[in-house]
């Protein structure tokens, strides 16, 4: 995110959930399905207040589960509505079946997701195991470091999902409690700016268009299913330039510019940490501290995980000597987390590969203090001096 | 031509490639079940007897595949392209009429 030129006086103090609900109010979707789950409950709860106060034209559907919430927005989207819902953790897991119906049917649904650990054992705090579990569901995944990015990403997500060449649902993530319930200054756009940026919804094949009847959700056996999956693959290839094009346009109205990822002090970095979402704030602080001490430290914060920007990441990281890949989820493959697996694969084609190590961190909301990130950079410096990456998978902040 | 307009005007042809069909499995027409021949699914077929039939239309009402053909308000036979051979027509035909007989498909 580029430095904001607006003065602090124009900002409002908001929690992450408030910022996402505010974005939804400005988007004014045709249909919103609401079902509560900690820590995402407030998003639809605040939105329901907007609805009760007559501030939105939305049809608010109060459903009995997240499976139903996703089903309701799928039905609404098929009917020709701009439809949204929000969820977290177990709710996202319960939606799992319907996530594929939404993406496979190419419904441009946008859903904020507040990252929270999955049971068992029961835990309501932040990690990324919920959305990493949905990484192959055919949705675009955009992760946000803070409330500001969450707000900006939800508005851009509408344009990305509905783009002519895309037509794929998008989930926008913020970290549970750390961001969803943390208060910060957020710059919002005025309603008219948001509405003219997103424009009216143009559904491809609305079921409510009775003059042009269509059939949706047909059986799709050996003769066509494969072709439809090939189309979906192509859409995910096309998402990357679309995200950048829309980010460019969004920068013009907001002064805040986004990419597929953010590079911080990376140009001349010898050691770097690759991280997703809120822990990037702590990492940036540590990078600044190390730079003052003359260490060539850098950070890469991934914004778009699906589609995975493999070529771009490889290019941005090729000169770094040692990289720590931070995973706030353990995919329990006994080979490290999901970001590690994909990033290592992305680096494989480089003529000279950086040394990489995986850190599983922050599971179940375990705090990530400055000292922990400093220890990661110390490990990287040891790697550079010895030329050996050490254990492939390490655990940061777990008790032995 | 924009992708959106192209999508909406796409007919679906058997054997079409992935660039030639609408996204997401949508079929941009209505009533397309008519083009899908399910007659090959039958193991038994209903054979209708015009002489016995009293045109009560119970078979027409109950047939789940709309495979009872009707002309001028009277039963005219079975559409074997869409009859799956479930036998409902035969079971709802009044016992004293028995205008349908279920016979093995390959006899």
Short mmCIF file of C-alpha atoms in Angstrom, two decimals:
data_model
loop_
_atom_site.label_atom_id
_atom_site.label_comp_id
_atom_site.label_asym_id
_atom_site.label_seq_id
_atom_site.Cartn_x
_atom_site.Cartn_y
_atom_site.Cartn_z
CA UNK A 1 0.00 0.00 0.00
CA UNK A 2 1.40 3.38 -0.99
CA UNK A 3 1.63 6.22 1.52
CA UNK A 4 -1.67 8.00 1.91
CA UNK A 5 -1.74 11.66 1.00
CA UNK A 6 -4.96 12.39 2.89
CA UNK A 7 -4.65 14.08 6.26
CA UNK A 8 -5.38 12.14 9.43
CA UNK A 9 -8.39 14.39 10.02
CA UNK A 10 -10.18 12.76 7.08
CA UNK A 11 -9.88 9.30 8.59
CA UNK A 12 -12.27 7.54 10.92
CA UNK A 13 -11.43 5.19 13.76
CA UNK A 14 -12.82 1.80 12.81
CA UNK A 15 -12.37 -1.86 13.58
CA UNK A 16 -11.68 -4.22 10.69
CA UNK A 17 -15.22 -5.54 10.84
CA UNK A 18 -16.63 -2.00 10.81
CA UNK A 19 -14.51 -1.13 7.79
CA UNK A 20 -15.73 -4.19 5.87
CA UNK A 21 -19.37 -3.54 6.81
CA UNK A 22 -18.94 0.09 5.69
CA UNK A 23 -17.58 -1.10 2.34
CA UNK A 24 -20.61 -3.38 2.01
CA UNK A 25 -22.97 -0.49 2.78
CA UNK A 26 -21.36 1.58 0.04
CA UNK A 27 -21.46 -1.35 -2.40
CA UNK A 28 -25.18 -1.69 -1.57
CA UNK A 29 -25.52 -5.31 -2.80
CA UNK A 30 -28.87 -6.58 -4.08
CA UNK A 31 -28.77 -9.54 -1.70
CA UNK A 32 -26.83 -10.26 1.50
CA UNK A 33 -27.13 -13.55 3.38
CA UNK A 34 -26.34 -13.29 7.08
CA UNK A 35 -25.29 -15.93 9.57
CA UNK A 36 -23.17 -15.17 12.64
CA UNK A 37 -19.77 -16.64 13.47
CA UNK A 38 -17.03 -15.25 15.68
CA UNK A 39 -15.02 -13.16 14.79
CA UNK A 40 -16.90 -12.21 11.58
CA UNK A 41 -20.35 -11.78 13.18
CA UNK A 42 -20.12 -7.99 13.38
CA UNK A 43 -19.80 -7.60 9.61
CA UNK A 44 -23.32 -8.86 8.90
CA UNK A 45 -24.59 -7.54 12.25
CA UNK A 46 -23.51 -3.97 11.44
CA UNK A 47 -24.79 -4.44 7.90
CA UNK A 48 -28.17 -5.52 9.27
CA UNK A 49 -28.30 -2.21 11.19
CA UNK A 50 -27.70 -0.35 7.92
CA UNK A 51 -30.54 -2.42 6.47
CA UNK A 52 -32.86 -1.69 9.41
CA UNK A 53 -32.05 2.02 9.14
CA UNK A 54 -32.92 2.05 5.45
CA UNK A 55 -29.39 2.94 4.37
CA UNK A 56 -29.20 0.10 1.84
CA UNK A 57 -31.61 -1.32 -0.74
CA UNK A 58 -30.44 -4.85 -0.01
CA UNK A 59 -32.65 -7.90 0.42
CA UNK A 60 -31.24 -9.27 3.69
CA UNK A 61 -31.68 -13.04 4.00
CA UNK A 62 -31.32 -14.41 7.53
CA UNK A 63 -30.36 -18.04 7.09
CA UNK A 64 -29.90 -21.01 9.40
CA UNK A 65 -26.32 -21.98 8.54
CA UNK A 66 -23.32 -20.96 6.47
CA UNK A 67 -24.12 -23.72 4.00
CA UNK A 68 -27.44 -21.96 3.53
CA UNK A 69 -25.80 -18.54 3.42
CA UNK A 70 -23.61 -19.54 0.50
CA UNK A 71 -26.57 -21.35 -1.12
CA UNK A 72 -28.69 -18.19 -0.81
CA UNK A 73 -26.09 -15.97 -2.45
CA UNK A 74 -25.56 -18.57 -5.19
CA UNK A 75 -29.31 -18.55 -5.89
CA UNK A 76 -29.37 -14.76 -5.80
CA UNK A 77 -26.40 -14.53 -8.13
CA UNK A 78 -28.03 -16.99 -10.56
CA UNK A 79 -31.15 -14.85 -10.47
CA UNK A 80 -29.06 -11.85 -11.50
CA UNK A 81 -28.28 -10.13 -8.20
CA UNK A 82 -25.03 -8.71 -6.84
CA UNK A 83 -24.77 -10.89 -3.77
CA UNK A 84 -22.50 -10.98 -0.72
CA UNK A 85 -22.10 -12.73 2.62
CA UNK A 86 -19.33 -12.94 5.22
CA UNK A 87 -17.96 -15.73 7.36
CA UNK A 88 -15.04 -17.26 9.23
CA UNK A 89 -13.46 -20.57 10.20
CA UNK A 90 -16.07 -23.30 10.84
CA UNK A 91 -18.57 -21.30 8.80
CA UNK A 92 -16.27 -21.33 5.81
CA UNK A 93 -15.69 -25.05 6.35
CA UNK A 94 -19.44 -25.67 6.36
CA UNK A 95 -19.70 -23.69 3.12
CA UNK A 96 -17.01 -25.81 1.50
CA UNK A 97 -19.35 -27.77 -0.77
CA UNK A 98 -21.12 -24.61 -1.91
CA UNK A 99 -17.86 -22.70 -2.55
CA UNK A 100 -17.30 -25.00 -5.52
CA UNK A 101 -20.87 -24.51 -6.76
CA UNK A 102 -20.35 -20.74 -6.67
CA UNK A 103 -17.02 -20.79 -8.49
CA UNK A 104 -17.83 -23.64 -10.89
CA UNK A 105 -21.02 -21.84 -11.91
CA UNK A 106 -18.91 -18.68 -12.32
CA UNK A 107 -21.00 -16.51 -10.01
CA UNK A 108 -19.14 -13.28 -9.16
CA UNK A 109 -19.91 -13.37 -5.43
CA UNK A 110 -17.73 -11.36 -3.04
CA UNK A 111 -17.27 -12.59 0.52
CA UNK A 112 -15.22 -11.07 3.33
CA UNK A 113 -13.66 -13.83 5.46
CA UNK A 114 -12.19 -13.17 8.88
CA UNK A 115 -9.35 -15.63 9.37
CA UNK A 116 -9.73 -17.90 12.39
CA UNK A 117 -8.31 -21.27 13.39
CA UNK A 118 -10.28 -24.43 12.68
CA UNK A 119 -11.42 -26.83 15.41
CA UNK A 120 -10.41 -29.13 17.06
CA UNK A 121 -9.32 -28.16 19.64
CA UNK A 122 -11.84 -25.33 19.72
CA UNK A 123 -10.25 -21.94 19.12
CA UNK A 124 -11.72 -18.63 17.98
CA UNK A 125 -8.45 -16.76 17.34
CA UNK A 126 -6.50 -15.96 14.23
CA UNK A 127 -4.72 -18.26 11.91
CA UNK A 128 -5.10 -18.95 8.19
CA UNK A 129 -6.07 -22.61 8.27
CA UNK A 130 -9.69 -21.82 7.32
CA UNK A 131 -9.05 -20.03 4.02
CA UNK A 132 -5.99 -22.13 3.20
CA UNK A 133 -8.38 -25.07 3.36
CA UNK A 134 -10.43 -23.34 0.64
CA UNK A 135 -7.46 -22.53 -1.55
CA UNK A 136 -8.41 -25.02 -4.25
CA UNK A 137 -12.10 -24.06 -4.34
CA UNK A 138 -11.66 -21.92 -7.44
CA UNK A 139 -12.12 -18.58 -5.68
CA UNK A 140 -9.79 -15.60 -5.95
CA UNK A 141 -8.19 -15.04 -2.53
CA UNK A 142 -7.03 -11.59 -1.46
CA UNK A 143 -5.43 -11.13 1.97
CA UNK A 144 -5.36 -7.80 3.82
CA UNK A 145 -2.81 -6.58 6.34
CA UNK A 146 -5.13 -4.19 8.15
CA UNK A 147 -8.62 -2.66 8.16
CA UNK A 148 -7.69 -0.12 5.49
CA UNK A 149 -6.59 -2.84 3.10
CA UNK A 150 -9.67 -4.90 3.94
CA UNK A 151 -11.91 -1.95 3.03
CA UNK A 152 -9.98 -1.23 -0.19
CA UNK A 153 -9.83 -4.91 -1.18
CA UNK A 154 -13.57 -5.52 -0.78
CA UNK A 155 -14.40 -2.62 -3.09
CA UNK A 156 -11.86 -3.75 -5.68
CA UNK A 157 -13.07 -7.36 -5.32
CA UNK A 158 -16.47 -6.41 -6.75
CA UNK A 159 -14.80 -5.22 -9.95
CA UNK A 160 -12.45 -8.21 -10.10
CA UNK A 161 -15.22 -10.80 -9.62
CA UNK A 162 -17.57 -9.14 -12.11
CA UNK A 163 -14.93 -8.46 -14.77
CA UNK A 164 -15.95 -9.76 -18.20
CA UNK A 165 -12.90 -11.97 -18.53
CA UNK A 166 -13.06 -13.26 -14.96
CA UNK A 167 -16.55 -14.02 -13.56
CA UNK A 168 -15.14 -15.86 -10.54
CA UNK A 169 -16.05 -15.32 -6.86
CA UNK A 170 -13.60 -13.50 -4.60
CA UNK A 171 -12.92 -13.86 -0.88
CA UNK A 172 -11.23 -11.00 0.96
CA UNK A 173 -9.47 -11.80 4.21
CA UNK A 174 -8.59 -9.92 7.37
CA UNK A 175 -7.00 -11.47 10.45
CA UNK A 176 -9.43 -12.47 13.20
CA UNK A 177 -9.46 -10.22 16.30
CA UNK A 178 -6.03 -8.72 15.52
CA UNK A 179 -7.65 -6.75 12.68
CA UNK A 180 -11.37 -7.58 12.89
CA UNK A 181 -11.61 -6.17 16.43
CA UNK A 182 -8.59 -3.85 16.44
CA UNK A 183 -9.35 -0.14 16.07
CA UNK A 184 -7.37 1.92 13.57
CA UNK A 185 -7.67 4.99 11.38
CA UNK A 186 -9.36 4.13 8.08
CA UNK A 187 -9.74 6.39 5.07
CA UNK A 188 -13.03 5.75 3.34
CA UNK A 189 -14.24 7.03 0.00
CA UNK A 190 -17.54 8.84 -0.37
CA UNK A 191 -20.55 6.76 -1.39
CA UNK A 192 -20.81 8.23 -4.88
CA UNK A 193 -17.15 7.54 -5.66
CA UNK A 194 -17.55 3.91 -4.61
CA UNK A 195 -20.76 3.47 -6.58
CA UNK A 196 -19.38 4.94 -9.77
CA UNK A 197 -16.20 2.87 -9.34
CA UNK A 198 -18.08 -0.44 -9.04
CA UNK A 199 -20.81 0.50 -11.54
CA UNK A 200 -24.08 -1.39 -11.98
CA UNK A 201 -24.08 -5.20 -11.88
CA UNK A 202 -24.43 -6.81 -15.30
CA UNK A 203 -25.30 -10.49 -14.83
CA UNK A 204 -24.44 -12.82 -17.72
CA UNK A 205 -27.47 -15.12 -17.69
CA UNK A 206 -30.01 -13.85 -15.12
CA UNK A 207 -32.73 -16.39 -14.36
CA UNK A 208 -35.18 -13.52 -13.79
CA UNK A 209 -34.83 -12.46 -17.43
CA UNK A 210 -37.92 -14.41 -18.52
CA UNK A 211 -37.58 -13.30 -22.12
CA UNK A 212 -34.28 -15.16 -22.39
CA UNK A 213 -34.76 -18.47 -20.59
CA UNK A 214 -31.63 -20.31 -19.45
CA UNK A 215 -30.85 -23.57 -17.68
CA UNK A 216 -28.33 -23.44 -14.82
CA UNK A 217 -26.69 -26.22 -12.86
CA UNK A 218 -27.21 -29.02 -15.38
CA UNK A 219 -25.50 -32.42 -15.13
CA UNK A 220 -22.16 -32.14 -16.86
CA UNK A 221 -20.70 -35.57 -17.39
CA UNK A 222 -17.76 -36.96 -19.33
CA UNK A 223 -18.70 -34.88 -22.38
CA UNK A 224 -18.35 -31.29 -21.04
CA UNK A 225 -17.17 -31.17 -17.38
CA UNK A 226 -13.49 -31.15 -18.33
CA UNK A 227 -14.04 -28.25 -20.77
CA UNK A 228 -15.74 -26.22 -18.03
CA UNK A 229 -12.79 -26.80 -15.67
CA UNK A 230 -10.42 -25.75 -18.46
CA UNK A 231 -12.40 -22.51 -18.78
CA UNK A 232 -12.15 -21.92 -15.03
CA UNK A 233 -8.37 -22.44 -15.22
CA UNK A 234 -8.19 -19.83 -17.96
CA UNK A 235 -10.19 -17.38 -15.86
CA UNK A 236 -7.67 -17.75 -13.03
CA UNK A 237 -4.85 -17.02 -15.49
CA UNK A 238 -6.66 -13.86 -16.57
CA UNK A 239 -7.30 -12.66 -13.02
CA UNK A 240 -3.74 -11.41 -12.45
CA UNK A 241 -3.69 -8.62 -15.08
CA UNK A 242 -7.27 -7.73 -14.16
CA UNK A 243 -6.31 -7.27 -10.49
CA UNK A 244 -3.47 -4.96 -11.51
CA UNK A 245 -5.63 -3.01 -13.94
CA UNK A 246 -8.32 -2.47 -11.29
CA UNK A 247 -5.69 -1.57 -8.66
CA UNK A 248 -4.41 1.09 -11.06
CA UNK A 249 -7.90 2.54 -11.39
CA UNK A 250 -8.51 2.34 -7.64
CA UNK A 251 -5.27 4.22 -6.97
CA UNK A 252 -6.66 7.14 -8.98
CA UNK A 253 -9.72 7.51 -6.74
CA UNK A 254 -8.08 6.63 -3.42
CA UNK A 255 -4.37 7.44 -3.61
CA UNK A 256 -3.69 3.89 -2.38
CA UNK A 257 -2.00 1.53 -4.79
CA UNK A 258 -2.00 -2.25 -4.59
CA UNK A 259 -0.21 -5.04 -6.43
CA UNK A 260 -0.24 -8.82 -6.31
CA UNK A 261 2.10 -8.39 -3.37
CA UNK A 262 3.96 -5.60 -1.58
CA UNK A 263 7.74 -5.43 -1.65
CA UNK A 264 9.29 -3.66 1.31
CA UNK A 265 13.02 -2.87 1.22
CA UNK A 266 13.37 -5.84 -1.09
CA UNK A 267 15.37 -4.35 -3.99
CA UNK A 268 18.79 -4.85 -2.41
CA UNK A 269 17.77 -7.28 0.34
CA UNK A 270 20.02 -10.24 1.14
CA UNK A 271 17.58 -11.77 3.63
CA UNK A 272 13.81 -11.53 3.38
CA UNK A 273 10.64 -12.68 5.08
CA UNK A 274 7.58 -13.61 3.00
CA UNK A 275 4.43 -13.13 5.00
CA UNK A 276 0.64 -12.81 4.64
CA UNK A 277 -1.69 -10.35 6.44
CA UNK A 278 -1.26 -8.69 9.85
CA UNK A 279 2.14 -10.14 10.80
CA UNK A 280 3.53 -8.00 7.97
CA UNK A 281 3.17 -4.98 10.28
CA UNK A 282 5.50 -6.52 12.86
CA UNK A 283 7.86 -7.68 10.12
CA UNK A 284 8.05 -4.20 8.59
CA UNK A 285 8.99 -2.81 12.01
CA UNK A 286 11.78 -5.39 12.36
CA UNK A 287 13.03 -4.68 8.82
CA UNK A 288 13.27 -0.96 9.68
CA UNK A 289 15.17 -1.78 12.86
CA UNK A 290 17.61 -4.08 11.03
CA UNK A 291 18.14 -1.57 8.22
CA UNK A 292 19.15 1.03 10.82
CA UNK A 293 21.72 -1.50 12.03
CA UNK A 294 23.02 -1.90 8.46
CA UNK A 295 21.44 -5.30 7.76
CA UNK A 296 20.06 -5.72 4.25
CA UNK A 297 16.71 -7.07 5.38
CA UNK A 298 13.50 -6.99 3.34
CA UNK A 299 9.94 -8.21 3.31
CA UNK A 300 7.47 -9.46 0.74
CA UNK A 301 3.83 -9.34 1.82
CA UNK A 302 1.59 -11.51 -0.35
CA UNK A 303 -1.79 -9.98 -1.16
CA UNK A 304 -3.12 -12.37 -3.80
CA UNK A 305 -2.77 -16.06 -2.94
CA UNK A 306 -5.24 -17.31 -5.57
CA UNK A 307 -4.32 -17.15 -8.34
CA UNK A 308 -0.77 -17.71 -7.10
CA UNK A 309 1.57 -15.13 -8.67
CA UNK A 310 4.44 -17.59 -9.09
CA UNK A 311 6.42 -15.91 -11.89
CA UNK A 312 6.14 -12.48 -10.30
CA UNK A 313 7.26 -13.81 -6.90
CA UNK A 314 10.22 -15.62 -8.43
CA UNK A 315 11.30 -12.44 -10.17
CA UNK A 316 10.94 -10.32 -7.05
CA UNK A 317 12.86 -12.77 -4.85
CA UNK A 318 15.52 -14.14 -7.21
CA UNK A 319 18.33 -11.95 -5.87
CA UNK A 320 17.66 -12.69 -2.18
CA UNK A 321 20.15 -15.08 -0.56
CA UNK A 322 17.92 -16.53 2.15
CA UNK A 323 14.15 -16.43 2.51
CA UNK A 324 11.91 -17.27 5.44
CA UNK A 325 8.40 -18.26 4.35
CA UNK A 326 5.86 -17.59 7.07
CA UNK A 327 2.81 -19.84 7.22
CA UNK A 328 0.00 -19.12 9.66
CA UNK A 329 -1.38 -22.57 8.82
CA UNK A 330 0.19 -26.00 8.81
CA UNK A 331 -1.16 -28.03 5.94
CA UNK A 332 -0.11 -31.13 7.93
CA UNK A 333 1.61 -32.64 4.95
CA UNK A 334 4.65 -33.01 7.22
CA UNK A 335 6.36 -30.80 4.61
CA UNK A 336 5.44 -27.35 5.92
CA UNK A 337 2.67 -24.88 5.21
CA UNK A 338 0.81 -24.11 2.00
CA UNK A 339 2.61 -20.85 1.16
CA UNK A 340 5.98 -22.59 1.57
CA UNK A 341 5.07 -25.42 -0.79
CA UNK A 342 3.86 -23.04 -3.48
CA UNK A 343 6.59 -20.46 -3.10
CA UNK A 344 9.34 -23.11 -3.23
CA UNK A 345 7.75 -24.45 -6.39
CA UNK A 346 7.71 -20.90 -7.82
CA UNK A 347 11.45 -20.53 -7.11
CA UNK A 348 12.34 -23.91 -8.62
CA UNK A 349 12.83 -22.64 -12.17
CA UNK A 350 15.29 -19.92 -11.16
CA UNK A 351 18.83 -20.56 -12.38
CA UNK A 352 20.13 -19.71 -8.89
CA UNK A 353 17.61 -20.40 -6.15
CA UNK A 354 17.54 -18.59 -2.79
CA UNK A 355 17.84 -20.79 0.30
CA UNK A 356 14.41 -21.15 1.89
CA UNK A 357 13.08 -22.10 5.29
CA UNK A 358 9.50 -22.47 6.42
CA UNK A 359 8.19 -21.07 9.70
CA UNK A 360 4.85 -22.22 11.02
CA UNK A 361 3.75 -19.42 13.34
CA UNK A 362 0.83 -17.87 15.19
CA UNK A 363 -1.50 -20.88 15.14
CA UNK A 364 -4.70 -20.39 17.12
CA UNK A 365 -3.91 -16.71 17.62
CA UNK A 366 -0.49 -17.24 19.27
CA UNK A 367 1.06 -13.78 19.46
CA UNK A 368 3.92 -12.94 17.11
CA UNK A 369 6.16 -10.53 19.03
CA UNK A 370 8.98 -8.47 17.53
CA UNK A 371 11.57 -10.76 19.17
CA UNK A 372 10.21 -13.76 17.23
CA UNK A 373 10.53 -12.01 13.86
CA UNK A 374 14.02 -10.83 14.89
CA UNK A 375 14.95 -14.45 15.60
CA UNK A 376 13.77 -15.39 12.09
CA UNK A 377 16.06 -12.75 10.54
CA UNK A 378 18.92 -13.97 12.78
CA UNK A 379 18.36 -17.50 11.45
CA UNK A 380 18.44 -16.13 7.90
CA UNK A 381 21.72 -14.33 8.54
CA UNK A 382 23.18 -17.59 9.88
CA UNK A 383 21.94 -19.31 6.73
CA UNK A 384 23.70 -16.71 4.57
CA UNK A 385 26.97 -16.97 6.50
CA UNK A 386 27.01 -20.78 6.56
CA UNK A 387 25.38 -21.39 3.19
CA UNK A 388 23.10 -23.96 4.80
CA UNK A 389 19.36 -23.41 5.26
CA UNK A 390 19.03 -25.69 8.29
CA UNK A 391 15.75 -27.44 9.14
CA UNK A 392 13.24 -27.11 6.33
CA UNK A 393 10.27 -26.53 8.63
CA UNK A 394 10.57 -24.64 11.91
CA UNK A 395 8.01 -23.57 14.48
CA UNK A 396 7.99 -20.01 15.71
CA UNK A 397 6.68 -19.36 19.20
CA UNK A 398 5.68 -22.90 20.13
CA UNK A 399 6.77 -24.31 23.51
CA UNK A 400 9.05 -27.34 23.37
CA UNK B 1 -17.10 -8.59 -29.60
CA UNK B 2 -16.89 -8.47 -25.81
CA UNK B 3 -16.54 -11.75 -23.93
CA UNK B 4 -19.89 -11.06 -22.31
CA UNK B 5 -21.84 -10.71 -25.55
CA UNK B 6 -19.99 -13.64 -27.10
CA UNK B 7 -20.97 -15.79 -24.14
CA UNK B 8 -24.63 -14.95 -24.46
CA UNK B 9 -24.85 -15.80 -28.13
CA UNK B 10 -23.09 -19.15 -27.89
CA UNK B 11 -25.01 -22.23 -28.95
CA UNK B 12 -23.86 -25.52 -27.42
CA UNK B 13 -22.81 -28.15 -29.92
CA UNK B 14 -21.77 -31.71 -29.18
CA UNK B 15 -17.99 -32.04 -29.21
CA UNK B 16 -17.42 -28.28 -28.83
CA UNK B 17 -14.08 -27.13 -27.35
CA UNK B 18 -13.68 -25.21 -24.11
CA UNK B 19 -13.53 -21.85 -25.87
CA UNK B 20 -16.81 -22.51 -27.67
CA UNK B 21 -19.21 -23.12 -24.79
CA UNK B 22 -20.72 -20.75 -22.20
CA UNK B 23 -18.90 -20.58 -18.85
CA UNK B 24 -20.07 -22.43 -15.77
CA UNK B 25 -22.26 -25.03 -17.47
CA UNK B 26 -25.10 -22.60 -18.16
CA UNK B 27 -27.31 -23.49 -21.12
CA UNK B 28 -28.58 -20.27 -22.69
CA UNK B 29 -31.89 -21.79 -23.81
CA UNK B 30 -34.99 -23.23 -22.16
CA UNK B 31 -36.66 -26.63 -22.57
CA UNK B 32 -33.44 -28.33 -23.57
CA UNK B 33 -34.39 -31.64 -21.89
CA UNK B 34 -36.28 -32.41 -25.11
CA UNK B 35 -32.96 -32.74 -26.93
CA UNK B 36 -31.68 -35.32 -24.44
CA UNK B 37 -32.65 -38.84 -25.45
CA UNK B 38 -33.04 -41.05 -22.36
CA UNK B 39 -34.85 -43.92 -24.07
CA UNK B 40 -31.67 -45.97 -23.97
CA UNK B 41 -31.90 -46.13 -20.16
CA UNK B 42 -34.94 -48.51 -20.31
CA UNK B 43 -34.82 -52.15 -19.31
CA UNK B 44 -38.60 -52.56 -19.72
CA UNK B 45 -40.90 -50.63 -21.98
CA UNK B 46 -44.61 -49.83 -21.62
CA UNK B 47 -46.63 -51.12 -24.56
CA UNK B 48 -49.92 -49.23 -24.91
CA UNK B 49 -53.12 -50.83 -26.17
CA UNK B 50 -55.34 -48.32 -28.00
CA UNK B 51 -58.40 -50.63 -27.83
CA UNK B 52 -58.29 -50.99 -24.02
CA UNK B 53 -57.51 -47.30 -23.24
CA UNK B 54 -60.43 -45.23 -21.84
CA UNK B 55 -58.47 -41.92 -22.02
CA UNK B 56 -58.72 -41.19 -18.30
CA UNK B 57 -55.32 -39.48 -18.74
CA UNK B 58 -53.93 -40.80 -15.44
CA UNK B 59 -50.76 -41.98 -17.23
CA UNK B 60 -50.29 -38.55 -18.81
CA UNK B 61 -50.76 -36.90 -15.41
CA UNK B 62 -48.30 -39.15 -13.57
CA UNK B 63 -45.57 -39.71 -16.18
CA UNK B 64 -42.46 -37.98 -14.70
CA UNK B 65 -40.89 -37.55 -18.14
CA UNK B 66 -43.88 -36.18 -20.08
CA UNK B 67 -43.47 -39.20 -22.36
CA UNK B 68 -47.19 -39.92 -22.86
CA UNK B 69 -48.05 -38.39 -26.22
CA UNK B 70 -51.46 -36.73 -26.55
CA UNK B 71 -53.43 -35.74 -29.64
CA UNK B 72 -56.79 -33.98 -29.52
CA UNK B 73 -57.08 -34.60 -25.78
CA UNK B 74 -56.60 -38.34 -26.15
CA UNK B 75 -53.65 -40.64 -25.48
CA UNK B 76 -51.74 -41.22 -28.71
CA UNK B 77 -48.88 -43.46 -27.55
CA UNK B 78 -45.53 -43.41 -25.76
CA UNK B 79 -42.59 -41.18 -26.69
CA UNK B 80 -39.84 -43.81 -26.48
CA UNK B 81 -37.08 -41.19 -26.85
CA UNK B 82 -37.98 -39.80 -23.41
CA UNK B 83 -39.60 -42.78 -21.63
CA UNK B 84 -37.15 -44.28 -19.08
CA UNK B 85 -39.36 -47.34 -18.53
CA UNK B 86 -40.24 -46.58 -14.90
CA UNK B 87 -43.65 -48.26 -15.23
CA UNK B 88 -45.66 -45.54 -13.46
CA UNK B 89 -48.07 -45.34 -16.44
CA UNK B 90 -48.75 -49.03 -16.09
CA UNK B 91 -49.27 -48.86 -12.31
CA UNK B 92 -51.68 -45.89 -12.42
CA UNK B 93 -53.72 -47.33 -15.29
CA UNK B 94 -57.05 -48.47 -13.71
CA UNK B 95 -56.97 -52.22 -12.81
CA UNK B 96 -60.03 -52.99 -14.92
CA UNK B 97 -58.47 -51.20 -17.92
CA UNK B 98 -54.82 -52.34 -17.96
CA UNK B 99 -53.99 -50.52 -21.18
CA UNK B 100 -50.20 -50.77 -20.53
CA UNK B 101 -48.12 -53.88 -20.46
CA UNK B 102 -44.48 -53.70 -19.34
CA UNK B 103 -42.35 -55.90 -21.57
CA UNK B 104 -38.57 -56.48 -21.43
CA UNK B 105 -36.83 -54.01 -23.70
CA UNK B 106 -35.09 -56.55 -25.87
CA UNK B 107 -37.98 -58.93 -26.60
#
